[in-house]
CSV table of C-alpha atoms and ligand atoms in Angstrom, one decimal:
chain,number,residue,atom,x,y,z
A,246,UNK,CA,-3.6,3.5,-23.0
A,247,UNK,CA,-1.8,0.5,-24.0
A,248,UNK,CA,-2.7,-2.3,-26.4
A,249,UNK,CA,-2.8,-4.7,-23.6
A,250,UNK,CA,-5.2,-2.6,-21.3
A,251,UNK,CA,-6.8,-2.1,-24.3
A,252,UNK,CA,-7.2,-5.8,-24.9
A,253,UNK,CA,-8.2,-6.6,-21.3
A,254,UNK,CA,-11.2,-3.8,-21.9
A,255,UNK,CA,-12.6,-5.5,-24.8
A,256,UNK,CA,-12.6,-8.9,-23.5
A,257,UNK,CA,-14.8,-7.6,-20.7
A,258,UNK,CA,-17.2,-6.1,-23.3
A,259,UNK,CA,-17.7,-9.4,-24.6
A,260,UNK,CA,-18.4,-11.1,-21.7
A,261,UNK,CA,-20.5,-8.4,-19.9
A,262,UNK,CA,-24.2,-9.6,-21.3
A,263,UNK,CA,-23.1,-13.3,-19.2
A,264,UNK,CA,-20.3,-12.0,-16.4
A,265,UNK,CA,-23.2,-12.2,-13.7
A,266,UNK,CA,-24.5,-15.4,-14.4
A,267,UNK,CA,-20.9,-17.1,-14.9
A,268,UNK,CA,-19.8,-15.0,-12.0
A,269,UNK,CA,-22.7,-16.6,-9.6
A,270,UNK,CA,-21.8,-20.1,-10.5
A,271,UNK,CA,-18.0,-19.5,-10.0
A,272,UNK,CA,-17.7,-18.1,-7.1
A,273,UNK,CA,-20.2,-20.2,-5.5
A,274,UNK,CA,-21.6,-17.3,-3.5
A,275,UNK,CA,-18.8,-16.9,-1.6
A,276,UNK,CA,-17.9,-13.6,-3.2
A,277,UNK,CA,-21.3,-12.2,-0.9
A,278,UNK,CA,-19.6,-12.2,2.4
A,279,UNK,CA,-16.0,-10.9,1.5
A,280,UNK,CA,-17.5,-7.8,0.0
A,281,UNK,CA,-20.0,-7.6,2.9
A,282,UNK,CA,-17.3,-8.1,5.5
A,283,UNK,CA,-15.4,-5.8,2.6
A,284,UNK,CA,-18.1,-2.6,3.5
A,285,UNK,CA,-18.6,-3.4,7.2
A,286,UNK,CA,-14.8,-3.5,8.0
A,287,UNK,CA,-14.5,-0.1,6.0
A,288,UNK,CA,-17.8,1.6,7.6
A,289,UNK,CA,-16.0,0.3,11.2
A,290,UNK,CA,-12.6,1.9,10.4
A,291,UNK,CA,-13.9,5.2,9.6
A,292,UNK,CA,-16.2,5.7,11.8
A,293,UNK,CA,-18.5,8.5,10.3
A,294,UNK,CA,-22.0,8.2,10.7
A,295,UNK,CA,-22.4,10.6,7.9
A,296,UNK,CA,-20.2,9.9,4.4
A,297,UNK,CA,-20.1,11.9,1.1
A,298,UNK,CA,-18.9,10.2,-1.0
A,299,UNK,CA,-17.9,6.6,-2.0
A,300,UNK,CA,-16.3,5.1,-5.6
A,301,UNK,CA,-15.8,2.0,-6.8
A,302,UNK,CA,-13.6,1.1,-9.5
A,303,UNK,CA,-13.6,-1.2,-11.8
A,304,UNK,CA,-17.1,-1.2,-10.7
A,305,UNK,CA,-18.3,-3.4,-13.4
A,306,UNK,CA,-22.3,-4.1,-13.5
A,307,UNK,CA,-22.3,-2.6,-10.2
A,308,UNK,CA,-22.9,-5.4,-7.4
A,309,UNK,CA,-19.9,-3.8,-4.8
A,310,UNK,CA,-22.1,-0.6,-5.1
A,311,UNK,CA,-25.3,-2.7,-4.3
A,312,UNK,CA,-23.2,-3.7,-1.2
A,313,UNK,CA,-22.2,-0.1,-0.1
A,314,UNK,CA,-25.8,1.0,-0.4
A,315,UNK,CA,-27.1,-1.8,1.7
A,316,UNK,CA,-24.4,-2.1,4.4
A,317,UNK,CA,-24.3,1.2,4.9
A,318,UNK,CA,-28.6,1.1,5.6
A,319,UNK,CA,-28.2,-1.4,8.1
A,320,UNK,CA,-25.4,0.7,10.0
A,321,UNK,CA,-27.4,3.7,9.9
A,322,UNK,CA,-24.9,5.2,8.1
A,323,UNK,CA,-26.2,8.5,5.4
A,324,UNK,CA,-24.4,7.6,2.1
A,325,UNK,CA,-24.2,11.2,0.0
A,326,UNK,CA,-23.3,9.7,-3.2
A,327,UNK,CA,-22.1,6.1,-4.9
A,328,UNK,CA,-20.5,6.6,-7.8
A,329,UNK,CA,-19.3,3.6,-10.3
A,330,UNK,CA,-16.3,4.0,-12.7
A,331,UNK,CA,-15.4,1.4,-15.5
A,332,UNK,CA,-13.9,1.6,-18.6
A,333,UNK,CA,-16.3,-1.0,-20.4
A,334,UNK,CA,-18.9,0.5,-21.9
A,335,UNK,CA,-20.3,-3.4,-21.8
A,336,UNK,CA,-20.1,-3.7,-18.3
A,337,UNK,CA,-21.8,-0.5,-17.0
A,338,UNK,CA,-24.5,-0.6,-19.9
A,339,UNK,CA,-25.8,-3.8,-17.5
A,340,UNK,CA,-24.9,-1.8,-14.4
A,341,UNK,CA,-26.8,0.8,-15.2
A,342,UNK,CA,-29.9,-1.3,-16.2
A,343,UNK,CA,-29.7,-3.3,-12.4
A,344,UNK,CA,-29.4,-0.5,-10.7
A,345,UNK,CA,-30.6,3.0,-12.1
A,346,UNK,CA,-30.4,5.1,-9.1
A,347,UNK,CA,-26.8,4.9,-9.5
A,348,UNK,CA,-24.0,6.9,-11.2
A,349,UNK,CA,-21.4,5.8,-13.6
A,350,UNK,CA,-18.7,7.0,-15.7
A,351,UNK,CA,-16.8,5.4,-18.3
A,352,UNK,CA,-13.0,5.7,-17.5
A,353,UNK,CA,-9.9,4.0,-16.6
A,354,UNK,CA,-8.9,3.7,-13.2
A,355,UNK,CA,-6.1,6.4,-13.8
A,356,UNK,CA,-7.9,9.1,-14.8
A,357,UNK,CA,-10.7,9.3,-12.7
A,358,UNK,CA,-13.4,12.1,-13.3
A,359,UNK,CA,-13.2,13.0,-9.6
A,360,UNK,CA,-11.8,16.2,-8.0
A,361,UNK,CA,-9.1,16.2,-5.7
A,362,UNK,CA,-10.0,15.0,-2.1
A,363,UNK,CA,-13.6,14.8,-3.2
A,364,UNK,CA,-14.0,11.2,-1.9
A,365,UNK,CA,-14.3,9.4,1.6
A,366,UNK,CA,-13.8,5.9,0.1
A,367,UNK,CA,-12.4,4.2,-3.1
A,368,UNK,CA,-13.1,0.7,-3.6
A,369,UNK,CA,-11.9,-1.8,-6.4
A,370,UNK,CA,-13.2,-5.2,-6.1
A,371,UNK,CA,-11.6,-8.1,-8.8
A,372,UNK,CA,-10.9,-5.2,-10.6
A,373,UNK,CA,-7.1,-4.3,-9.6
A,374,UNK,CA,-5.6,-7.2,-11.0
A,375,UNK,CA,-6.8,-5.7,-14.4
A,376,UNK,CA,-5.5,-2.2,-13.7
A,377,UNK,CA,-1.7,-2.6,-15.7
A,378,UNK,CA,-0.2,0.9,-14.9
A,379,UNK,CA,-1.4,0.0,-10.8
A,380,UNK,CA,1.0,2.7,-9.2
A,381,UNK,CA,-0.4,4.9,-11.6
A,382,UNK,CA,-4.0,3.9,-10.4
A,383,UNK,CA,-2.7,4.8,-6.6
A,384,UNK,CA,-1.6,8.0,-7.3
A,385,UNK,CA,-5.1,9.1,-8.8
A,386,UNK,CA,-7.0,6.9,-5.5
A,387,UNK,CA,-5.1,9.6,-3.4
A,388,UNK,CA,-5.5,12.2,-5.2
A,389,UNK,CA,-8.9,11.6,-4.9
A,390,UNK,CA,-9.5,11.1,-1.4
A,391,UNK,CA,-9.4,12.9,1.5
A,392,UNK,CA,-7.1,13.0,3.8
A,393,UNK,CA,-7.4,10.6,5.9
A,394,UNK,CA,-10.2,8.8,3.3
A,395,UNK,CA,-9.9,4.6,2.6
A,396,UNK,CA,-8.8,2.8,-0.2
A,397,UNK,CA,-10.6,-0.7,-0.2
A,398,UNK,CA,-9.5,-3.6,-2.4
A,399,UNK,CA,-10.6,-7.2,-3.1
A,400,UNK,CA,-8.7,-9.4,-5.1
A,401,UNK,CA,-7.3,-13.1,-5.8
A,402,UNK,CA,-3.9,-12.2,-4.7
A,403,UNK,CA,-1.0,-14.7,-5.4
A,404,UNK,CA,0.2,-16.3,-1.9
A,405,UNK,CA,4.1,-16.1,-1.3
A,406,UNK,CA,4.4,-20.0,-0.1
A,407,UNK,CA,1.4,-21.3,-1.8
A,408,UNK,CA,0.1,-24.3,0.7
A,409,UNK,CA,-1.8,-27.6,-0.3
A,410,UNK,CA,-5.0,-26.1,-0.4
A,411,UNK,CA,-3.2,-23.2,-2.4
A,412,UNK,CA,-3.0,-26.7,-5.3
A,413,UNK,CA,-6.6,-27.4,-4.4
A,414,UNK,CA,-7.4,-23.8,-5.8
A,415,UNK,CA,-4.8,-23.5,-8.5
A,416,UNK,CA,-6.4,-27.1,-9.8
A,417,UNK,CA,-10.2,-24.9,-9.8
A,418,UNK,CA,-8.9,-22.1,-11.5
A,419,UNK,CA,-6.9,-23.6,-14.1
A,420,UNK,CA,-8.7,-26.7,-15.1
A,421,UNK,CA,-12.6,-25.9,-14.1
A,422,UNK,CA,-12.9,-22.5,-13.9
A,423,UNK,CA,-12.4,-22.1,-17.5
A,424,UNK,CA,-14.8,-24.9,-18.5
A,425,UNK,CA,-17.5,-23.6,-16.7
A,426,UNK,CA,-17.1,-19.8,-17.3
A,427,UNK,CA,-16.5,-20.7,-21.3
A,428,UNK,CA,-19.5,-22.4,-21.2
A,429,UNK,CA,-22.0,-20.2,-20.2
A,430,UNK,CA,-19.4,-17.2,-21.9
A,431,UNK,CA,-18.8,-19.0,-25.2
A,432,UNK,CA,-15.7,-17.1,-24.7
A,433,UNK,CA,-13.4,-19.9,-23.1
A,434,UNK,CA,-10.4,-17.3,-23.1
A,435,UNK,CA,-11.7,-15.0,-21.1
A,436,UNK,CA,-11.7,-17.5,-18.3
A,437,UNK,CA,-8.6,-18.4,-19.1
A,438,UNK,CA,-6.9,-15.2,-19.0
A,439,UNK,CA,-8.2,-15.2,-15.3
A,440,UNK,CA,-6.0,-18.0,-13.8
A,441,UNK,CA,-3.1,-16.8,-15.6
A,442,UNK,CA,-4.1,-13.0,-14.4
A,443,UNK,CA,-4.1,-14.4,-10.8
A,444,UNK,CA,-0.5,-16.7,-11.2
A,445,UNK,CA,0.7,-13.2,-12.9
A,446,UNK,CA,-0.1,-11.1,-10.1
A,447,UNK,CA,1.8,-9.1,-7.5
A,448,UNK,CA,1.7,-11.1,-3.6
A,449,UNK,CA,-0.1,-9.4,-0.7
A,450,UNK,CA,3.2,-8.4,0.3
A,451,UNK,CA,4.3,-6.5,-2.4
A,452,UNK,CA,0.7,-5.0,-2.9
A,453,UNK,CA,0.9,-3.7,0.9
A,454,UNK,CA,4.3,-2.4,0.2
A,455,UNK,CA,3.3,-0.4,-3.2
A,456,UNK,CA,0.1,1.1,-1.4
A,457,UNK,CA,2.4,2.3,1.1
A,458,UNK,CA,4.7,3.8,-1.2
A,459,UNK,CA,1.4,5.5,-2.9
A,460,UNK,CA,0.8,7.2,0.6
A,461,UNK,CA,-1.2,5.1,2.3
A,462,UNK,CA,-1.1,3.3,6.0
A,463,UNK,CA,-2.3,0.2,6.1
A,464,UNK,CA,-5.2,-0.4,8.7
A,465,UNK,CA,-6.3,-4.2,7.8
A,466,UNK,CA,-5.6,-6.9,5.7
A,467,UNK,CA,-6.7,-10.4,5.7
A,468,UNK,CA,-7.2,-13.3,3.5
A,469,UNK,CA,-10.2,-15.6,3.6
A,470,UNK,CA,-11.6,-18.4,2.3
A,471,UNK,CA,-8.2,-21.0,2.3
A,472,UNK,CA,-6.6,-17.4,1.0
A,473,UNK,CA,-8.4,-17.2,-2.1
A,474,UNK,CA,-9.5,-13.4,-1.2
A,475,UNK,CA,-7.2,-10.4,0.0
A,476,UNK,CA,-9.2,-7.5,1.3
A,477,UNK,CA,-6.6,-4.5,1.8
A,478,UNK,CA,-7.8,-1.2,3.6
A,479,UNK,CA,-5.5,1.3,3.6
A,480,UNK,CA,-5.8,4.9,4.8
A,481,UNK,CA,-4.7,8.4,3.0
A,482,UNK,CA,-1.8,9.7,5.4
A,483,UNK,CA,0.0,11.7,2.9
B,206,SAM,C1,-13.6,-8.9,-12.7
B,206,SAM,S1,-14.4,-7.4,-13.2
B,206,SAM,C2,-15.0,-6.9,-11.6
B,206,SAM,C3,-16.2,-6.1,-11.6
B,206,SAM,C4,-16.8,-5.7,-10.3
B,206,SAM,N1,-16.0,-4.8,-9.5
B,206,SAM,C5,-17.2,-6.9,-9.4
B,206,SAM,O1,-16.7,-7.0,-8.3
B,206,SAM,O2,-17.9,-7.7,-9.9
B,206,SAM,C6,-13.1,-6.4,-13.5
B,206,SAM,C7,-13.5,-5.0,-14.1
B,206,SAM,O3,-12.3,-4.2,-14.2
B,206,SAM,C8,-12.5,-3.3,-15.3
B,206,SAM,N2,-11.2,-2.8,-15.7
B,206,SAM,C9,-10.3,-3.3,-16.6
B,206,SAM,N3,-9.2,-2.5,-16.8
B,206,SAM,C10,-9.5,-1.4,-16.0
B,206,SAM,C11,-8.8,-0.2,-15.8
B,206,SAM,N4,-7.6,0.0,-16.3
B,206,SAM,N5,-9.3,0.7,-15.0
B,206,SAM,C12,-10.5,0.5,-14.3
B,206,SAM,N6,-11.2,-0.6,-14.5
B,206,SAM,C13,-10.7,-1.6,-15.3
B,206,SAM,C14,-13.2,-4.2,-16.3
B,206,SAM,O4,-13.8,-3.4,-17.3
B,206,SAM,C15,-14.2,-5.0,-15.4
B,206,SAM,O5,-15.4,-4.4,-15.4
């Protein structure tokens, strides 16, 4: 693993004991119905009433697991397994004290401890951005899934022709943002590194393009919220 990913690990390990508070406050909420709409969307596309099993990566304390658990009660839909995977030992340590009835595993998004075509979903949510070797990362979500099995993905991606809201945005991320998360982080870099992670990153476009190459077909993807959030699902062809 690089010294970067390595970096980008730590810094989460810091900021785990405060990442749901700060997270809360950020997002204003707003993160509740993309992931929601994230699960329902996915549940839709598949259309199984039955489902083995479903990972999420960079699964952090655990929340988008909460999310698959409860959206898939309301649907009727039998859930076999939810399985977290995350590479801080910070992170799921908090996970795993929210929600105990859950699996993790510490790992990196590239070598998942998963068997081949093992999995009927694999979702990532804010987590893909932080994933450097991302093709890499594809590779091992297909290997993992079955054919014909979903890859899910939420993320702040970067807008090709950024509009004036796009400025609106960019102004919270850059100059509040890291107030606010440093504040109840001490760790002002950390929020930092997020505007700059999200101004670094890959466009819709080029993400829809690189899942494709991965062997994937894409089967929906949106932005909400004045195109703060991309949710990409994409399905195993090949
Ligand atoms: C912004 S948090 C998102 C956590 C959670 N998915 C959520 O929605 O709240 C990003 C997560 O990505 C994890 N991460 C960083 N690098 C990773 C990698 N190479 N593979 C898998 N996860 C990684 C971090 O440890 C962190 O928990």
């Amino acid at each position: 693993m690089s010294n970067k990913q390595y970096t980008i690990v730590e810094m989460f390990n810091q900021i785990a004991p405060t990442y749901d508070r700060a997270n809360r406050v950020l997002s204003f909420g707003v993160d509740t119905v993309w992931r929601k709409k994230a699960c329902n969307k996915s549940f839709a596309l598949l259309g199984e009433k039955k489902v083995n099993l479903i990972v999420d990566v960079a699964c952090g304390t655990g929340d988008m697991m909460e999310y698959w658990r409860r959206q898939a009660k309301a649907k009727g839909i039998e859930v076999g397994r939810i399985v977290g995977i995350d590479p801080s030992e910070g992170m799921v340590n908090v996970g795993r004290q929210k929600f105990p009835h859950f699996d993790f595993e510490i790992a990196y998004a590239t070598q998942l401890p998963l068997a081949d075509a093992s999995a009927d979903i694999v979702s990532i949510s804010y987590g893909i951005r932080n994933v450097l070797a991302r093709q890499e990362a594809f590779g091992e979500f297909n290997r993992v899934l079955k054919m014909g099995g979903l890859v899910v993905i939420l993320e702040f991606t970067r807008q090709a022709r950024p509009s004036i809201m796009g400025r609106v945005t960019s102004f919270y991320l850059n100059r509040v943002l890291p107030k606010i998360g440093g504040f109840i982080s001490r760790n002002k870099a950390a929020y930092e590194y997020l505007p700059n992670s999200i101004e670094g990153f890959v466009t819709t476009e080029t993400m829809r393009d690189e899942l494709i190459a991965a062997g994937f077909e894409p089967l929906y993807i949106r932005s909400f919220s004045m195109n703060i959030s991309t949710l990409f699902i994409v399905k195993k062809v090949r």
